Amino acid sequence: MSFTRILGLGVLAGVATLGYAATEARAYTLRRVELPILPAGQRSLRVLHLSDIHMTPDQSRKQDWVRRLAALQPDLVINTGDNLAHRDAVPVVLSTLEPLLEAPGVYVFGSNDYFEPAPRNPFRYLMPDDGTRAVDSPQLPWKDLQRGFEEAGWTGLTNTTGSLTIGDTALAFAGVDDPHLSYDDLPAVSGPAPAGADVRLAVAHAPYLRVLDQFAADGYDAIIAGHTHGGQVCLPFKGALTTNCDLDNARAKGLHRHPAESAPDDPGSAWLHVSAGVGTNPYTRIRFACRPEATLLTLTCREN
């Protein structure tokens, strides 16, 4: 086979792969996961975990899909940030989430709620983190989004704690601002998780190990995070090549333990759920072997 023919086949394969990756970025998927953290005898709770929506005003298909998630009738919504990808997206996000805003909810923000996205070399995500963050971009109107969430009754967990009672279940929360920007204030939320709560949940946008370590050590039952996009471009049978933070690639998405090898009854450990997220940076709207997702977490009773 001639070099020209090989080169042509390579180009065709690359184009086909890129086309598939662009299609997969719109293949929205609902995952269902059981999380056994309730005390014995309590009714199961349905928790919808949304993350990394990265909304622009023209993404009508994404808006319709997210809006239809209200049919799941969640008892609680946890939003782990990066809702915005355009300065005009706040009204669109609030309209899209309107049916879900009727349910109890908690939220934190990510870097893409604060700053406008910009074109970047996608290969940078595969390189060692040099600490550079895109904080020189214009700010997005995140305060308007915050106001909309608060007016709907959702609880902000920006470097603070909170609580909700849903049915007969008392939930305690702790959350931090985006660790990817080093906005997290761990001393502000440090200390033992409330012993009187039935369920203790910690929330962060980016699952950096310093945050996971503290929340697990403090006795939170589960940590809920996003940011990783599940790796976004993954290899079949291998998985994520990067998490865009210091979390290991094997836990780029899904339900795991933290520390990674701990058992559910190990002291100082917690469940960790990382969402692969609904969207992407609008300048690199591709996914490969990693569909965009939301997760319905069903909280069930502990086995022991």
Coordinates of N, CA, C and O in Angstrom, one line a residue, residues 151-303:
E151 N -33.4 32.6 45.3 CA -34.8 33.0 45.3 C -35.7 31.7 45.1 O -36.9 31.7 45.6
A152 N -35.2 30.7 44.5 CA -35.9 29.5 44.4 C -35.9 28.6 45.6 O -36.6 27.6 45.7
G153 N -35.0 29.0 46.6 CA -34.9 28.2 47.8 C -33.8 27.3 47.9 O -33.6 26.5 48.9
W154 N -32.9 27.3 46.8 CA -31.7 26.4 46.9 C -30.7 26.9 47.9 O -30.6 28.2 48.0
T155 N -30.0 26.0 48.5 CA -29.0 26.4 49.5 C -27.6 26.5 48.9 O -27.1 25.5 48.4
G156 N -26.9 27.6 49.0 CA -25.6 27.7 48.6 C -24.6 27.2 49.6 O -24.8 27.4 50.8
L157 N -23.6 26.5 49.1 CA -22.6 25.8 50.0 C -21.2 26.4 49.7 O -20.2 25.6 49.8
T158 N -21.1 27.6 49.5 CA -19.8 28.2 49.2 C -19.0 28.4 50.5 O -19.3 29.4 51.2
N159 N -18.1 27.5 50.8 CA -17.3 27.6 52.0 C -18.2 27.7 53.2 O -17.9 28.5 54.1
T160 N -19.2 26.9 53.3 CA -20.1 27.0 54.4 C -20.8 25.6 54.6 O -20.6 24.7 53.8
T161 N -21.6 25.6 55.6 CA -22.4 24.4 55.9 C -23.9 24.7 55.8 O -24.3 25.8 55.8
G162 N -24.7 23.7 55.8 CA -26.1 23.8 55.7 C -26.9 22.6 56.2 O -26.2 21.6 56.4
S163 N -28.2 22.7 56.2 CA -29.0 21.5 56.6 C -30.3 21.6 55.9 O -30.8 22.7 55.6
L164 N -30.9 20.4 55.7 CA -32.3 20.3 55.1 C -32.9 19.1 55.8 O -32.2 18.1 56.2
T165 N -34.2 19.1 55.9 CA -35.0 17.9 56.3 C -35.9 17.6 55.2 O -36.7 18.4 54.7
I166 N -35.8 16.4 54.7 CA -36.6 15.9 53.6 C -37.4 14.7 54.1 O -36.8 13.6 54.4
G167 N -38.7 14.8 54.2 CA -39.4 13.7 54.8 C -39.0 13.5 56.3 O -39.0 14.5 57.0
D168 N -38.6 12.3 56.6 CA -38.1 12.0 58.0 C -36.6 12.0 58.0 O -36.0 11.7 59.1
T169 N -35.9 12.5 57.0 CA -34.5 12.4 56.9 C -33.8 13.8 57.1 O -34.1 14.7 56.4
A170 N -33.0 13.9 58.1 CA -32.2 15.1 58.4 C -30.9 15.0 57.7 O -30.1 14.1 57.9
L171 N -30.6 16.0 56.8 CA -29.4 16.0 56.0 C -28.5 17.2 56.4 O -29.0 18.3 56.6
A172 N -27.2 16.9 56.6 CA -26.3 18.0 56.9 C -25.3 18.1 55.7 O -24.9 17.1 55.1
F173 N -24.9 19.3 55.4 CA -24.1 19.5 54.2 C -22.9 20.4 54.6 O -23.0 21.2 55.5
A174 N -21.8 20.2 53.9 CA -20.7 21.1 53.9 C -20.2 21.3 52.5 O -20.3 20.3 51.7
G175 N -19.8 22.5 52.1 CA -19.4 22.7 50.7 C -18.2 23.7 50.7 O -18.1 24.5 51.6
V176 N -17.5 23.7 49.6 CA -16.4 24.6 49.4 C -16.6 25.3 48.0 O -17.1 24.7 47.1
D177 N -16.0 26.5 47.9 CA -15.9 27.1 46.6 C -14.9 26.4 45.7 O -14.2 25.5 46.2
D178 N -14.8 26.7 44.5 CA -14.0 25.9 43.5 C -12.6 25.6 43.9 O -11.8 26.6 43.8
P179 N -12.2 24.4 44.2 CA -10.8 24.1 44.5 C -9.9 24.3 43.3 O -8.7 24.5 43.5
H180 N -10.4 24.2 42.1 CA -9.5 24.3 40.9 C -9.0 25.7 40.8 O -7.8 25.9 40.3
L181 N -9.7 26.7 41.3 CA -9.2 28.1 41.4 C -8.6 28.4 42.8 O -8.2 29.5 43.0
S182 N -8.5 27.4 43.6 CA -8.0 27.6 45.0 C -8.9 28.5 45.8 O -8.4 29.2 46.7
Y183 N -10.2 28.5 45.5 CA -11.1 29.3 46.2 C -11.6 28.6 47.4 O -12.4 29.2 48.2
D184 N -11.3 27.4 47.6 CA -11.8 26.6 48.7 C -11.2 27.1 50.0 O -10.0 27.4 50.1
D185 N -12.1 27.2 51.0 CA -11.6 27.6 52.4 C -11.9 26.4 53.3 O -13.0 26.4 54.0
L186 N -11.0 25.5 53.4 CA -11.3 24.3 54.2 C -11.4 24.6 55.7 O -12.2 23.9 56.3
P187 N -10.6 25.5 56.2 CA -10.8 25.7 57.7 C -12.2 26.2 58.0 O -12.7 26.0 59.1
A188 N -12.8 26.9 57.0 CA -14.2 27.4 57.3 C -15.2 26.3 57.5 O -16.3 26.5 58.1
V189 N -14.9 25.1 57.0 CA -15.9 24.0 57.1 C -15.3 22.8 57.8 O -15.9 21.7 57.7
S190 N -14.1 22.9 58.4 CA -13.5 21.8 59.1 C -14.2 21.4 60.4 O -14.9 22.2 60.9
G191 N -14.0 20.3 60.8 CA -14.6 19.8 62.1 C -15.5 18.6 61.8 O -15.9 18.3 60.7
P192 N -15.8 17.8 62.8 CA -16.6 16.6 62.7 C -17.9 16.9 62.0 O -18.6 17.9 62.4
A193 N -18.4 16.1 61.1 CA -19.7 16.2 60.5 C -20.7 16.0 61.6 O -20.5 15.3 62.6
P194 N -21.9 16.8 61.5 CA -22.9 16.7 62.6 C -23.3 15.3 62.9 O -23.9 14.6 62.0
A195 N -23.1 14.9 64.2 CA -23.5 13.5 64.6 C -25.0 13.3 64.6 O -25.4 12.2 64.4
G196 N -25.8 14.3 64.7 CA -27.2 14.2 64.9 C -27.9 14.0 63.5 O -29.1 13.7 63.5
A197 N -27.2 14.3 62.4 CA -27.9 14.1 61.1 C -28.0 12.7 60.7 O -27.1 11.9 61.0
D198 N -29.0 12.4 59.9 CA -29.1 11.0 59.4 C -28.1 10.8 58.2 O -27.6 9.7 58.1
V199 N -27.9 11.8 57.4 CA -27.0 11.7 56.3 C -26.1 13.0 56.3 O -26.6 14.1 56.4
R200 N -24.8 12.8 56.1 CA -23.9 14.0 56.0 C -23.3 14.0 54.6 O -22.6 13.0 54.2
L201 N -23.5 15.0 53.8 CA -23.0 15.1 52.4 C -22.1 16.3 52.3 O -22.4 17.4 52.7
A202 N -21.0 16.1 51.6 CA -20.0 17.2 51.3 C -20.1 17.4 49.8 O -20.2 16.5 49.0
V203 N -19.9 18.7 49.4 CA -20.1 19.1 48.0 C -19.0 20.0 47.6 O -18.6 20.9 48.3
A204 N -18.4 19.7 46.4 CA -17.4 20.5 45.8 C -17.4 20.4 44.3 O -17.9 19.4 43.8
H205 N -17.0 21.5 43.6 CA -17.0 21.4 42.2 C -15.9 20.4 41.7 O -16.2 19.4 41.0
A206 N -14.6 20.7 42.1 CA -13.5 19.9 41.6 C -13.0 19.0 42.8 O -12.7 19.4 43.9
P207 N -12.9 17.7 42.5 CA -12.5 16.7 43.5 C -11.0 16.6 43.8 O -10.3 15.6 43.5
Y208 N -10.4 17.7 44.3 CA -9.0 17.7 44.6 C -8.8 16.9 45.9 O -9.7 16.9 46.8
L209 N -7.7 16.2 46.0 CA -7.5 15.3 47.1 C -7.5 16.0 48.5 O -7.9 15.4 49.5
R210 N -7.0 17.2 48.6 CA -7.0 17.9 49.8 C -8.4 18.1 50.4 O -8.7 18.0 51.6
V211 N -9.4 18.3 49.5 CA -10.8 18.5 49.8 C -11.4 17.1 50.2 O -12.0 17.0 51.3
L212 N -11.1 16.1 49.4 CA -11.7 14.8 49.7 C -11.1 14.3 51.0 O -11.9 13.7 51.8
D213 N -9.8 14.5 51.2 CA -9.2 14.0 52.5 C -9.9 14.6 53.7 O -10.1 13.9 54.7
Q214 N -10.1 15.9 53.7 CA -10.7 16.5 54.8 C -12.1 16.1 55.1 O -12.5 15.7 56.2
F215 N -12.9 16.1 54.0 CA -14.3 15.7 54.2 C -14.4 14.2 54.7 O -15.3 13.9 55.5
A216 N -13.6 13.4 54.1 CA -13.6 12.0 54.6 C -13.2 11.8 56.0 O -13.8 11.1 56.8
A217 N -12.1 12.5 56.4 CA -11.6 12.5 57.8 C -12.6 13.1 58.7 O -12.7 12.6 59.9
D218 N -13.4 14.1 58.3 CA -14.4 14.7 59.2 C -15.7 13.9 59.3 O -16.6 14.3 60.1
G219 N -15.8 12.8 58.6 CA -16.9 11.9 58.8 C -18.1 12.1 57.9 O -19.2 11.6 58.2
Y220 N -17.9 12.7 56.8 CA -19.1 12.8 55.8 C -19.3 11.5 55.2 O -18.3 10.8 54.8
D221 N -20.5 11.2 55.0 CA -20.9 9.9 54.4 C -20.5 9.8 52.9 O -20.2 8.7 52.4
A222 N -20.7 10.9 52.2 CA -20.4 10.9 50.8 C -20.0 12.3 50.3 O -20.4 13.3 50.9
I223 N -19.2 12.3 49.3 CA -18.7 13.6 48.7 C -19.2 13.6 47.3 O -19.0 12.6 46.5
I224 N -19.8 14.7 46.9 CA -20.4 14.8 45.5 C -19.6 15.9 44.8 O -19.4 17.0 45.3
A225 N -19.1 15.6 43.6 CA -18.3 16.5 42.8 C -18.5 16.3 41.3 O -19.1 15.4 40.9
G226 N -17.9 17.2 40.6 CA -17.9 17.2 39.1 C -16.6 17.5 38.5 O -15.6 16.9 38.9
H227 N -16.5 18.5 37.6 CA -15.3 19.1 37.1 C -14.6 18.3 36.0 O -14.1 18.8 35.1
T228 N -14.5 17.0 36.2 CA -13.5 16.1 35.4 C -14.0 15.9 34.0 O -13.2 15.5 33.2
H229 N -15.3 16.0 33.8 CA -16.0 15.6 32.5 C -15.7 14.2 32.2 O -15.8 13.7 31.1
G230 N -15.4 13.4 33.3 CA -15.2 12.0 33.1 C -13.9 11.7 32.3 O -13.7 10.5 31.9
G231 N -13.1 12.7 32.1 CA -12.0 12.6 31.2 C -12.2 13.2 29.8 O -11.3 13.6 29.1
Q232 N -13.5 13.2 29.5 CA -14.0 13.8 28.2 C -13.6 13.0 27.0 O -14.5 12.6 26.2
V233 N -12.4 12.9 26.8 CA -11.9 12.0 25.7 C -11.2 10.8 26.3 O -10.1 11.0 26.9
C234 N -11.8 9.7 26.2 CA -11.3 8.5 26.9 C -10.9 7.4 25.9 O -11.3 7.5 24.7
L235 N -10.2 6.4 26.3 CA -9.8 5.3 25.5 C -10.7 4.1 25.8 O -10.9 3.8 27.0
P236 N -11.3 3.5 24.8 CA -12.1 2.3 25.1 C -11.3 1.3 25.9 O -10.1 1.0 25.6
F237 N -11.9 0.7 26.9 CA -11.4 -0.4 27.8 C -10.3 0.2 28.7 O -9.8 -0.5 29.6
K238 N -9.9 1.4 28.6 CA -8.9 2.0 29.5 C -9.5 3.1 30.3 O -9.2 3.2 31.5
G239 N -10.3 4.0 29.7 CA -10.9 5.1 30.4 C -10.2 6.4 30.2 O -9.5 6.7 29.2
A240 N -10.3 7.2 31.3 CA -9.9 8.6 31.2 C -8.4 8.7 31.1 O -7.6 7.9 31.8
L241 N -7.9 9.7 30.4 CA -6.5 10.0 30.3 C -6.1 11.1 31.3 O -4.9 11.2 31.6
T242 N -7.1 11.8 31.8 CA -6.8 12.9 32.7 C -8.1 13.2 33.5 O -9.2 12.9 33.0
T243 N -7.9 13.9 34.6 CA -9.1 14.4 35.4 C -9.1 15.9 35.5 O -10.0 16.4 36.1
N244 N -8.0 16.5 35.0 CA -7.9 18.0 35.1 C -7.8 18.4 36.6 O -8.2 19.5 37.0
C245 N -7.4 17.5 37.5 CA -7.1 17.8 38.9 C -6.2 16.7 39.4 O -5.7 15.9 38.6
D246 N -5.9 16.6 40.7 CA -5.0 15.5 41.2 C -5.7 14.2 41.5 O -5.1 13.3 42.1
L247 N -7.0 14.1 41.2 CA -7.7 12.8 41.4 C -7.1 11.8 40.4 O -6.9 12.2 39.2
D248 N -7.0 10.5 40.8 CA -6.5 9.5 39.9 C -7.5 9.3 38.7 O -8.7 9.4 38.9
N249 N -7.0 8.9 37.6 CA -7.8 8.7 36.4 C -8.9 7.6 36.6 O -10.0 7.7 36.0
A250 N -8.6 6.6 37.4 CA -9.6 5.5 37.6 C -10.9 6.0 38.2 O -11.9 5.3 38.1
R251 N -10.8 7.1 38.9 CA -12.1 7.6 39.6 C -12.5 8.9 38.9 O -13.2 9.8 39.6
A252 N -12.3 9.0 37.6 CA -12.7 10.2 36.9 C -14.2 10.4 36.8 O -14.7 11.5 36.6
K253 N -15.0 9.4 37.0 CA -16.4 9.5 37.0 C -17.0 8.3 37.8 O -16.3 7.3 38.0
G254 N -18.2 8.4 38.2 CA -18.9 7.3 38.9 C -18.8 7.3 40.4 O -18.3 8.2 41.0
L255 N -19.2 6.2 41.0 CA -19.2 6.0 42.4 C -18.0 5.2 42.9 O -17.8 4.1 42.4
H256 N -17.2 5.7 43.8 CA -16.0 5.0 44.3 C -15.9 5.3 45.8 O -16.8 5.9 46.4
R257 N -14.9 4.9 46.4 CA -14.5 5.1 47.8 C -13.4 6.2 47.8 O -12.6 6.3 46.9
H258 N -13.4 6.9 49.0 CA -12.2 7.7 49.2 C -11.8 7.6 50.7 O -12.7 7.8 51.6
P259 N -10.6 7.2 51.0 CA -9.5 6.8 50.1 C -9.9 5.7 49.2 O -10.8 4.9 49.5
A260 N -9.2 5.5 48.1 CA -9.6 4.7 47.0 C -9.8 3.2 47.4 O -10.7 2.5 47.0
E261 N -9.0 2.7 48.3 CA -9.0 1.3 48.7 C -9.8 1.0 49.9 O -9.8 -0.1 50.5
S262 N -10.5 2.0 50.5 CA -11.2 1.9 51.8 C -12.5 1.1 51.6 O -13.1 1.1 50.6
A263 N -12.9 0.5 52.7 CA -14.2 -0.2 52.7 C -15.2 0.7 53.4 O -14.9 1.7 54.1
P264 N -16.5 0.4 53.1 CA -17.6 1.3 53.7 C -17.5 1.5 55.2 O -18.0 2.5 55.7
D265 N -17.0 0.5 55.9 CA -17.0 0.6 57.4 C -15.6 1.1 57.9 O -15.4 1.2 59.1
D266 N -14.7 1.6 57.0 CA -13.4 2.1 57.5 C -13.6 3.5 58.0 O -14.2 4.4 57.4
P267 N -13.1 3.7 59.2 CA -13.2 5.1 59.8 C -12.3 6.1 58.9 O -11.3 5.7 58.4
G268 N -12.8 7.3 58.8 CA -12.1 8.3 58.0 C -12.2 8.1 56.6 O -11.4 8.6 55.8
S269 N -13.2 7.4 56.1 CA -13.4 7.2 54.7 C -14.9 7.6 54.3 O -15.7 7.8 55.1
A270 N -15.1 7.8 53.0 CA -16.4 8.2 52.5 C -16.6 7.7 51.1 O -15.7 7.3 50.4
W271 N -17.9 7.7 50.7 CA -18.2 7.4 49.3 C -17.9 8.7 48.5 O -17.9 9.8 49.1
L272 N -17.5 8.5 47.3 CA -17.2 9.7 46.4 C -18.0 9.4 45.1 O -17.8 8.4 44.4
H273 N -18.8 10.4 44.7 CA -19.5 10.4 43.4 C -19.0 11.5 42.6 O -19.2 12.7 43.0
V274 N -18.5 11.2 41.4 CA -18.0 12.2 40.5 C -18.8 12.1 39.2 O -18.9 11.1 38.6
S275 N -19.4 13.2 38.8 CA -20.2 13.3 37.6 C -19.4 13.6 36.4 O -18.5 14.5 36.5
A276 N -19.6 12.9 35.3 CA -18.9 13.3 34.0 C -19.5 14.5 33.4 O -18.9 15.1 32.4
G277 N -20.6 15.0 33.9 CA -21.2 16.3 33.5 C -22.0 16.3 32.2 O -21.9 15.3 31.4
V278 N -22.7 17.3 32.0 CA -23.7 17.4 30.9 C -23.0 18.0 29.7 O -23.4 17.7 28.5
G279 N -22.0 18.9 29.9 CA -21.5 19.7 28.8 C -20.0 19.7 28.7 O -19.3 18.9 29.3
T280 N -19.5 20.6 27.9 CA -18.1 20.8 27.6 C -17.8 22.3 27.4 O -18.8 23.1 27.2
N281 N -16.6 22.7 27.4 CA -16.2 24.0 26.9 C -16.8 24.1 25.5 O -16.6 23.3 24.7
P282 N -17.4 25.2 25.2 CA -18.1 25.4 23.9 C -17.1 25.4 22.7 O -17.5 25.2 21.6
Y283 N -15.8 25.6 23.0 CA -14.8 25.6 21.9 C -14.2 24.2 21.7 O -13.5 24.0 20.7
T284 N -14.5 23.3 22.6 CA -14.1 21.9 22.4 C -15.2 21.0 22.7 O -15.2 20.2 23.6
R285 N -16.3 21.1 21.9 CA -17.5 20.4 22.2 C -17.5 19.0 21.5 O -18.2 18.6 20.6
I286 N -16.6 18.2 22.1 CA -16.5 16.8 21.7 C -16.3 15.9 23.0 O -15.9 16.4 24.0
R287 N -16.8 14.7 22.8 CA -16.5 13.6 23.8 C -16.3 12.3 23.1 O -16.8 12.1 22.0
F288 N -15.5 11.5 23.7 CA -15.2 10.2 23.1 C -15.1 9.2 24.2 O -14.4 9.3 25.1
A289 N -16.0 8.1 24.0 CA -16.1 7.0 25.0 C -16.4 7.6 26.4 O -16.0 7.1 27.4
C290 N -17.2 8.7 26.4 CA -17.5 9.3 27.7 C -18.7 10.2 27.5 O -18.6 11.5 27.3
R291 N -19.9 9.7 27.5 CA -21.1 10.4 27.2 C -21.4 11.5 28.2 O -21.2 11.3 29.4
P292 N -22.1 12.6 27.8 CA -22.5 13.6 28.8 C -23.6 13.0 29.6 O -24.5 12.2 29.1
E293 N -23.7 13.3 30.9 CA -24.6 12.6 31.8 C -25.1 13.5 33.0 O -24.5 14.5 33.3
A294 N -26.2 13.1 33.5 CA -26.7 13.4 34.9 C -26.9 12.1 35.6 O -27.0 11.0 35.0
T295 N -26.9 12.1 36.9 CA -27.0 10.9 37.7 C -28.1 11.0 38.7 O -28.3 12.0 39.4
L296 N -29.0 10.0 38.7 CA -30.0 9.8 39.7 C -29.4 8.9 40.8 O -29.3 7.7 40.6
L297 N -29.0 9.5 41.9 CA -28.5 8.8 43.1 C -29.6 8.4 44.0 O -30.3 9.3 44.5
T298 N -29.9 7.1 44.1 CA -30.9 6.7 45.1 C -30.2 6.3 46.4 O -29.4 5.4 46.5
L299 N -30.5 7.1 47.4 CA -29.9 6.9 48.7 C -30.7 5.8 49.4 O -32.0 5.9 49.5
T300 N -30.0 4.7 49.8 CA -30.7 3.5 50.4 C -30.0 3.3 51.7 O -29.1 3.9 52.1
C301 N -30.6 2.3 52.5 CA -30.1 2.1 53.8 C -28.8 1.4 53.8 O -28.5 0.6 52.9
R302 N -27.9 1.7 54.8 CA -26.7 1.0 54.9 C -26.9 -0.5 55.1 O -27.9 -0.9 55.7
E303 N -25.9 -1.3 54.7 CA -26.1 -2.7 54.8 C -25.9 -3.3 56.2 O -26.4 -4.3 56.5

